[in-house]
PDB file of C-alpha atoms in Angstrom:
ATOM      1  CA  UNK A 286    -144.463 -47.837   2.901  1.00 60.00           C
ATOM      2  CA  UNK A 287    -142.593 -49.869   6.378  1.00 69.00           C
ATOM      3  CA  UNK A 288    -145.750 -48.979   8.466  1.00 79.00           C
ATOM      4  CA  UNK A 289    -148.093 -51.253   6.161  1.00 86.00           C
ATOM      5  CA  UNK A 290    -150.144 -53.160   8.390  1.00 91.00           C
ATOM      6  CA  UNK A 291    -152.359 -55.044   5.328  1.00 91.00           C
ATOM      7  CA  UNK A 292    -152.083 -55.029   1.442  1.00 92.00           C
ATOM      8  CA  UNK A 293    -154.927 -55.175  -1.168  1.00 93.00           C
ATOM      9  CA  UNK A 294    -153.915 -55.322  -4.692  1.00 94.00           C
ATOM     10  CA  UNK A 295    -156.169 -54.452  -7.202  1.00 94.00           C
ATOM     11  CA  UNK A 296    -157.910 -56.016  -9.744  1.00 93.00           C
ATOM     12  CA  UNK A 297    -155.844 -54.940 -12.439  1.00 95.00           C
ATOM     13  CA  UNK A 298    -152.507 -56.038 -10.837  1.00 96.00           C
ATOM     14  CA  UNK A 299    -151.015 -58.806 -13.319  1.00 97.00           C
ATOM     15  CA  UNK A 300    -147.077 -58.388 -12.237  1.00 97.00           C
ATOM     16  CA  UNK A 301    -146.175 -57.603  -8.236  1.00 97.00           C
ATOM     17  CA  UNK A 302    -142.043 -55.938  -9.367  1.00 94.00           C
ATOM     18  CA  UNK A 303    -138.960 -56.634  -7.965  1.00 95.00           C
ATOM     19  CA  UNK A 304    -139.124 -55.292  -4.091  1.00 94.00           C
ATOM     20  CA  UNK A 305    -142.181 -53.698  -4.223  1.00 94.00           C
ATOM     21  CA  UNK A 306    -143.374 -55.185  -0.690  1.00 95.00           C
ATOM     22  CA  UNK A 307    -139.979 -55.812   1.113  1.00 95.00           C
ATOM     23  CA  UNK A 308    -139.026 -54.353   4.225  1.00 94.00           C
ATOM     24  CA  UNK A 309    -142.467 -53.855   5.354  1.00 94.00           C
ATOM     25  CA  UNK A 310    -142.328 -55.693   8.650  1.00 94.00           C
ATOM     26  CA  UNK A 311    -145.375 -55.338   9.901  1.00 94.00           C
ATOM     27  CA  UNK A 312    -147.213 -56.562   7.220  1.00 94.00           C
ATOM     28  CA  UNK A 313    -149.840 -58.801   8.238  1.00 93.00           C
ATOM     29  CA  UNK A 314    -152.551 -59.402   5.362  1.00 92.00           C
ATOM     30  CA  UNK A 315    -152.060 -59.548   1.903  1.00 94.00           C
ATOM     31  CA  UNK A 316    -154.885 -60.027  -0.665  1.00 94.00           C
ATOM     32  CA  UNK A 317    -153.941 -60.487  -4.210  1.00 96.00           C
ATOM     33  CA  UNK A 318    -155.982 -60.248  -7.633  1.00 96.00           C
ATOM     34  CA  UNK A 319    -157.218 -63.234 -10.037  1.00 96.00           C
ATOM     35  CA  UNK A 320    -155.210 -62.035 -12.674  1.00 96.00           C
ATOM     36  CA  UNK A 321    -151.795 -61.619 -11.029  1.00 98.00           C
ATOM     37  CA  UNK A 322    -149.614 -63.372 -13.563  1.00 98.00           C
ATOM     38  CA  UNK A 323    -146.030 -62.903 -11.726  1.00 97.00           C
ATOM     39  CA  UNK A 324    -144.986 -62.074  -8.292  1.00 97.00           C
ATOM     40  CA  UNK A 325    -141.142 -60.625  -8.659  1.00 95.00           C
ATOM     41  CA  UNK A 326    -138.216 -60.832  -7.020  1.00 95.00           C
ATOM     42  CA  UNK A 327    -138.015 -60.225  -3.226  1.00 95.00           C
ATOM     43  CA  UNK A 328    -141.407 -58.985  -3.839  1.00 96.00           C
ATOM     44  CA  UNK A 329    -142.606 -59.394  -0.344  1.00 95.00           C
ATOM     45  CA  UNK A 330    -139.046 -60.658   1.515  1.00 94.00           C
ATOM     46  CA  UNK A 331    -138.401 -59.904   5.072  1.00 94.00           C
ATOM     47  CA  UNK A 332    -141.969 -59.086   5.776  1.00 94.00           C
ATOM     48  CA  UNK A 333    -142.164 -61.093   8.990  1.00 93.00           C
ATOM     49  CA  UNK A 334    -145.442 -60.448   9.915  1.00 94.00           C
ATOM     50  CA  UNK A 335    -146.373 -62.096   6.918  1.00 94.00           C
ATOM     51  CA  UNK A 336    -148.638 -65.168   8.479  1.00 92.00           C
ATOM     52  CA  UNK A 337    -150.137 -66.803   5.415  1.00 92.00           C
ATOM     53  CA  UNK A 338    -151.023 -65.990   2.249  1.00 94.00           C
ATOM     54  CA  UNK A 339    -153.274 -67.635  -0.955  1.00 94.00           C
ATOM     55  CA  UNK A 340    -151.374 -67.648  -3.625  1.00 96.00           C
ATOM     56  CA  UNK A 341    -154.406 -67.145  -7.174  1.00 97.00           C
ATOM     57  CA  UNK A 342    -154.861 -69.824 -10.028  1.00 97.00           C
ATOM     58  CA  UNK A 343    -153.634 -67.103 -12.117  1.00 98.00           C
ATOM     59  CA  UNK A 344    -150.467 -67.088 -10.804  1.00 98.00           C
ATOM     60  CA  UNK A 345    -147.968 -68.437 -13.358  1.00 97.00           C
ATOM     61  CA  UNK A 346    -144.148 -67.292 -11.926  1.00 95.00           C
ATOM     62  CA  UNK A 347    -143.642 -66.931  -8.366  1.00 94.00           C
ATOM     63  CA  UNK A 348    -139.909 -65.250  -8.614  1.00 93.00           C
ATOM     64  CA  UNK A 349    -136.546 -65.787  -6.523  1.00 90.00           C
ATOM     65  CA  UNK A 350    -136.602 -64.378  -3.020  1.00 91.00           C
ATOM     66  CA  UNK A 351    -140.613 -63.802  -3.617  1.00 93.00           C
ATOM     67  CA  UNK A 352    -140.914 -64.564   0.829  1.00 92.00           C
ATOM     68  CA  UNK A 353    -137.873 -65.029   1.715  1.00 91.00           C
ATOM     69  CA  UNK A 354    -136.714 -64.765   5.522  1.00 91.00           C
ATOM     70  CA  UNK A 355    -141.471 -64.026   5.991  1.00 92.00           C
ATOM     71  CA  UNK A 356    -140.004 -66.362   8.597  1.00 90.00           C
ATOM     72  CA  UNK A 357    -143.569 -66.641  10.228  1.00 92.00           C
ATOM     73  CA  UNK A 358    -144.632 -67.179   6.295  1.00 92.00           C
ATOM     74  CA  UNK A 359    -146.097 -70.680   8.194  1.00 90.00           C
ATOM     75  CA  UNK A 360    -149.482 -71.471   5.873  1.00 90.00           C
ATOM     76  CA  UNK A 361    -149.413 -71.045   2.097  1.00 92.00           C
ATOM     77  CA  UNK A 362    -152.630 -71.401   0.302  1.00 93.00           C
ATOM     78  CA  UNK A 363    -151.841 -72.474  -4.068  1.00 95.00           C
ATOM     79  CA  UNK A 364    -155.607 -72.234  -5.671  1.00 94.00           C
ATOM     80  CA  UNK A 365    -154.689 -73.611  -9.241  1.00 95.00           C
ATOM     81  CA  UNK A 366    -151.942 -75.217 -11.448  1.00 97.00           C
ATOM     82  CA  UNK A 367    -148.161 -75.430  -9.312  1.00 96.00           C
ATOM     83  CA  UNK A 368    -146.300 -72.553 -10.222  1.00 95.00           C
ATOM     84  CA  UNK A 369    -143.172 -72.250 -11.634  1.00 92.00           C
ATOM     85  CA  UNK A 370    -141.228 -70.350  -8.772  1.00 85.00           C
ATOM     86  CA  UNK A 371    -137.254 -70.528  -7.380  1.00 83.00           C
ATOM     87  CA  UNK A 372    -136.267 -72.517  -6.037  1.00 72.00           C
ATOM     88  CA  UNK A 373    -135.566 -70.198  -3.189  1.00 82.00           C
ATOM     89  CA  UNK A 374    -138.521 -68.917  -3.502  1.00 86.00           C
ATOM     90  CA  UNK A 375    -140.552 -69.001   0.234  1.00 84.00           C
ATOM     91  CA  UNK A 376    -137.193 -69.454   1.728  1.00 77.00           C
ATOM     92  CA  UNK A 377    -136.480 -72.506   4.228  1.00 65.00           C
ATOM     93  CA  UNK A 378    -138.613 -72.568   6.920  1.00 75.00           C
ATOM     94  CA  UNK A 379    -142.135 -74.319   8.393  1.00 84.00           C
ATOM     95  CA  UNK A 380    -145.367 -73.686   7.111  1.00 87.00           C
ATOM     96  CA  UNK A 381    -148.295 -76.084   6.060  1.00 89.00           C
ATOM     97  CA  UNK A 382    -148.692 -75.693   1.537  1.00 91.00           C
ATOM     98  CA  UNK A 383    -152.308 -76.723   1.100  1.00 92.00           C
ATOM     99  CA  UNK A 384    -153.121 -77.374  -2.778  1.00 94.00           C
ATOM    100  CA  UNK A 385    -155.831 -77.880  -5.491  1.00 94.00           C
ATOM    101  CA  UNK A 386    -155.841 -82.471  -4.836  1.00 92.00           C
ATOM    102  CA  UNK A 387    -156.505 -84.350  -8.104  1.00 90.00           C
ATOM    103  CA  UNK A 388    -154.192 -81.571  -9.868  1.00 94.00           C
ATOM    104  CA  UNK A 389    -151.666 -83.018 -11.823  1.00 95.00           C
ATOM    105  CA  UNK A 390    -149.087 -80.264 -12.312  1.00 96.00           C
ATOM    106  CA  UNK A 391    -148.174 -80.790  -8.583  1.00 94.00           C
ATOM    107  CA  UNK A 392    -146.267 -83.295  -8.160  1.00 92.00           C
ATOM    108  CA  UNK A 393    -143.445 -84.739  -5.451  1.00 88.00           C
ATOM    109  CA  UNK A 394    -140.675 -83.174  -8.166  1.00 87.00           C
ATOM    110  CA  UNK A 395    -142.703 -79.397  -8.262  1.00 87.00           C
ATOM    111  CA  UNK A 396    -143.134 -80.117  -4.198  1.00 85.00           C
ATOM    112  CA  UNK A 397    -139.728 -81.196  -3.634  1.00 79.00           C
ATOM    113  CA  UNK A 398    -138.301 -78.008  -5.038  1.00 77.00           C
ATOM    114  CA  UNK A 399    -139.442 -75.666  -2.220  1.00 74.00           C
ATOM    115  CA  UNK A 400    -137.349 -76.474   0.422  1.00 65.00           C
ATOM    116  CA  UNK A 401    -137.686 -76.010   3.955  1.00 69.00           C
ATOM    117  CA  UNK A 402    -139.750 -78.717   6.540  1.00 78.00           C
ATOM    118  CA  UNK A 403    -143.362 -78.211   4.485  1.00 84.00           C
ATOM    119  CA  UNK A 404    -146.272 -80.038   5.581  1.00 88.00           C
ATOM    120  CA  UNK A 405    -147.834 -80.555   1.893  1.00 89.00           C
ATOM    121  CA  UNK A 406    -152.015 -81.174   2.257  1.00 90.00           C
ATOM    122  CA  UNK A 407    -154.325 -81.441  -0.614  1.00 92.00           C
ATOM    123  CA  UNK A 408    -157.854 -79.788  -0.449  1.00 89.00           C
ATOM    124  CA  UNK A 409    -160.885 -80.850  -2.517  1.00 84.00           C
ATOM    125  CA  UNK A 410    -162.657 -77.672  -1.165  1.00 75.00           C
ATOM    126  CA  UNK A 411    -160.665 -75.259   0.952  1.00 66.00           C
ATOM    127  CA  UNK A 412    -162.011 -75.897   4.775  1.00 52.00           C
ATOM    128  CA  UNK A 413    -163.274 -72.755   6.242  1.00 55.00           C
ATOM    129  CA  UNK A 414    -160.453 -73.818   8.684  1.00 49.00           C
ATOM    130  CA  UNK A 415    -157.966 -75.749   7.900  1.00 49.00           C
ATOM    131  CA  UNK A 416    -156.873 -78.409  10.471  1.00 51.00           C
ATOM    132  CA  UNK A 417    -154.454 -77.669  12.655  1.00 51.00           C
ATOM    133  CA  UNK A 418    -153.546 -74.153  11.706  1.00 47.00           C
ATOM    134  CA  UNK A 419    -153.068 -72.595  14.293  1.00 54.00           C
ATOM    135  CA  UNK A 420    -152.432 -68.385  14.028  1.00 61.00           C
ATOM    136  CA  UNK A 421    -150.785 -65.892  16.856  1.00 61.00           C
ATOM    137  CA  UNK A 422    -149.528 -61.902  17.548  1.00 61.00           C
ATOM    138  CA  UNK A 423    -148.971 -59.860  19.714  1.00 58.00           C
ATOM    139  CA  UNK A 424    -150.643 -56.239  20.983  1.00 61.00           C
ATOM    140  CA  UNK A 425    -148.530 -53.441  21.884  1.00 57.00           C
ATOM    141  CA  UNK A 426    -146.030 -55.168  25.506  1.00 61.00           C
ATOM    142  CA  UNK A 427    -148.298 -57.016  26.572  1.00 63.00           C
ATOM    143  CA  UNK A 428    -151.593 -58.467  24.860  1.00 64.00           C
ATOM    144  CA  UNK A 429    -151.225 -61.338  23.130  1.00 65.00           C
ATOM    145  CA  UNK A 430    -153.284 -63.235  20.644  1.00 65.00           C
ATOM    146  CA  UNK A 431    -154.088 -66.887  19.207  1.00 67.00           C
ATOM    147  CA  UNK A 432    -156.457 -68.300  17.401  1.00 67.00           C
ATOM    148  CA  UNK A 433    -156.873 -71.774  17.148  1.00 65.00           C
ATOM    149  CA  UNK A 434    -158.562 -72.158  13.354  1.00 60.00           C
ATOM    150  CA  UNK A 435    -159.638 -76.218  14.499  1.00 58.00           C
ATOM    151  CA  UNK A 436    -161.753 -75.106  17.548  1.00 65.00           C
ATOM    152  CA  UNK A 437    -162.278 -71.332  16.699  1.00 68.00           C
ATOM    153  CA  UNK A 438    -161.058 -70.637  19.780  1.00 70.00           C
ATOM    154  CA  UNK A 439    -160.148 -67.186  20.602  1.00 71.00           C
ATOM    155  CA  UNK A 440    -157.985 -66.540  23.137  1.00 70.00           C
ATOM    156  CA  UNK A 441    -156.787 -62.954  24.031  1.00 70.00           C
ATOM    157  CA  UNK A 442    -154.097 -62.588  27.175  1.00 68.00           C
ATOM    158  CA  UNK A 443    -152.546 -59.632  28.601  1.00 68.00           C
ATOM    159  CA  UNK A 444    -152.567 -57.596  31.722  1.00 65.00           C
ATOM    160  CA  UNK A 445    -153.748 -60.589  34.160  1.00 50.00           C
ATOM    161  CA  UNK A 446    -157.066 -60.547  32.411  1.00 49.00           C
ATOM    162  CA  UNK A 447    -157.708 -63.673  29.727  1.00 45.00           C
ATOM    163  CA  UNK A 448    -160.797 -64.130  27.304  1.00 45.00           C
ATOM    164  CA  UNK A 449    -162.245 -67.164  25.182  1.00 48.00           C
ATOM    165  CA  UNK A 450    -164.221 -66.229  22.009  1.00 45.00           C
ATOM    166  CA  UNK A 451    -165.973 -69.911  21.080  1.00 45.00           C
ATOM    167  CA  UNK A 452    -167.208 -69.427  18.056  1.00 54.00           C
ATOM    168  CA  UNK A 453    -166.097 -66.890  15.410  1.00 53.00           C
ATOM    169  CA  UNK A 454    -169.232 -66.750  13.806  1.00 58.00           C
ATOM    170  CA  UNK A 455    -170.691 -65.221  15.987  1.00 59.00           C
ATOM    171  CA  UNK A 456    -168.123 -62.078  16.247  1.00 54.00           C
ATOM    172  CA  UNK A 457    -169.282 -59.067  14.241  1.00 56.00           C
ATOM    173  CA  UNK A 458    -165.578 -57.872  12.740  1.00 51.00           C
ATOM    174  CA  UNK A 459    -167.035 -55.081  10.932  1.00 55.00           C
ATOM    175  CA  UNK A 460    -167.488 -53.900  15.071  1.00 51.00           C
ATOM    176  CA  UNK A 461    -164.517 -54.600  16.169  1.00 47.00           C
ATOM    177  CA  UNK A 462    -162.702 -53.365  13.629  1.00 45.00           C
ATOM    178  CA  UNK A 463    -164.172 -49.996  14.009  1.00 45.00           C
ATOM    179  CA  UNK A 464    -163.367 -51.219  17.206  1.00 46.00           C
ATOM    180  CA  UNK A 465    -159.949 -50.980  16.970  1.00 45.00           C
ATOM    181  CA  UNK A 466    -158.587 -48.288  15.040  1.00 43.00           C
TER     182      UNK A 466
END
């Protein structure tokens, strides 16, 4: 299971058990269903390729070390009330955390329990490309990519070639995904 790159959890899933995806070093994308209630201990620990996660409103508990040592997890989006979470649920890395504005469960006390260096961003409507969020990565030995969601620019570099795609809305993602496989 360590070669997983993407996980789309079924709508019927209510609990992600102890260490279910722990040490999936290549895991880059996780889609959690509305209806999920618990993210268990060590569930995604050491998933070092994971850069972003959206926590559904139905989640009411994020257990101890659930995202511990996910050192590249720098964007976390909560879509509902503040869940209960163990103090080291996410580790101590830098991240931007988005949470619903005007939601009384997101108190200063709750936010202080998170740990790490956190930029807290309340939102009324989550923007398509949250300002200032940049994702990047590498493919193989000589290719790197960087996506600046503020500007919508995707830069792909490698072997002395660079490309810029200015408007990601014009991209045919299905064709690109098929070509990449």
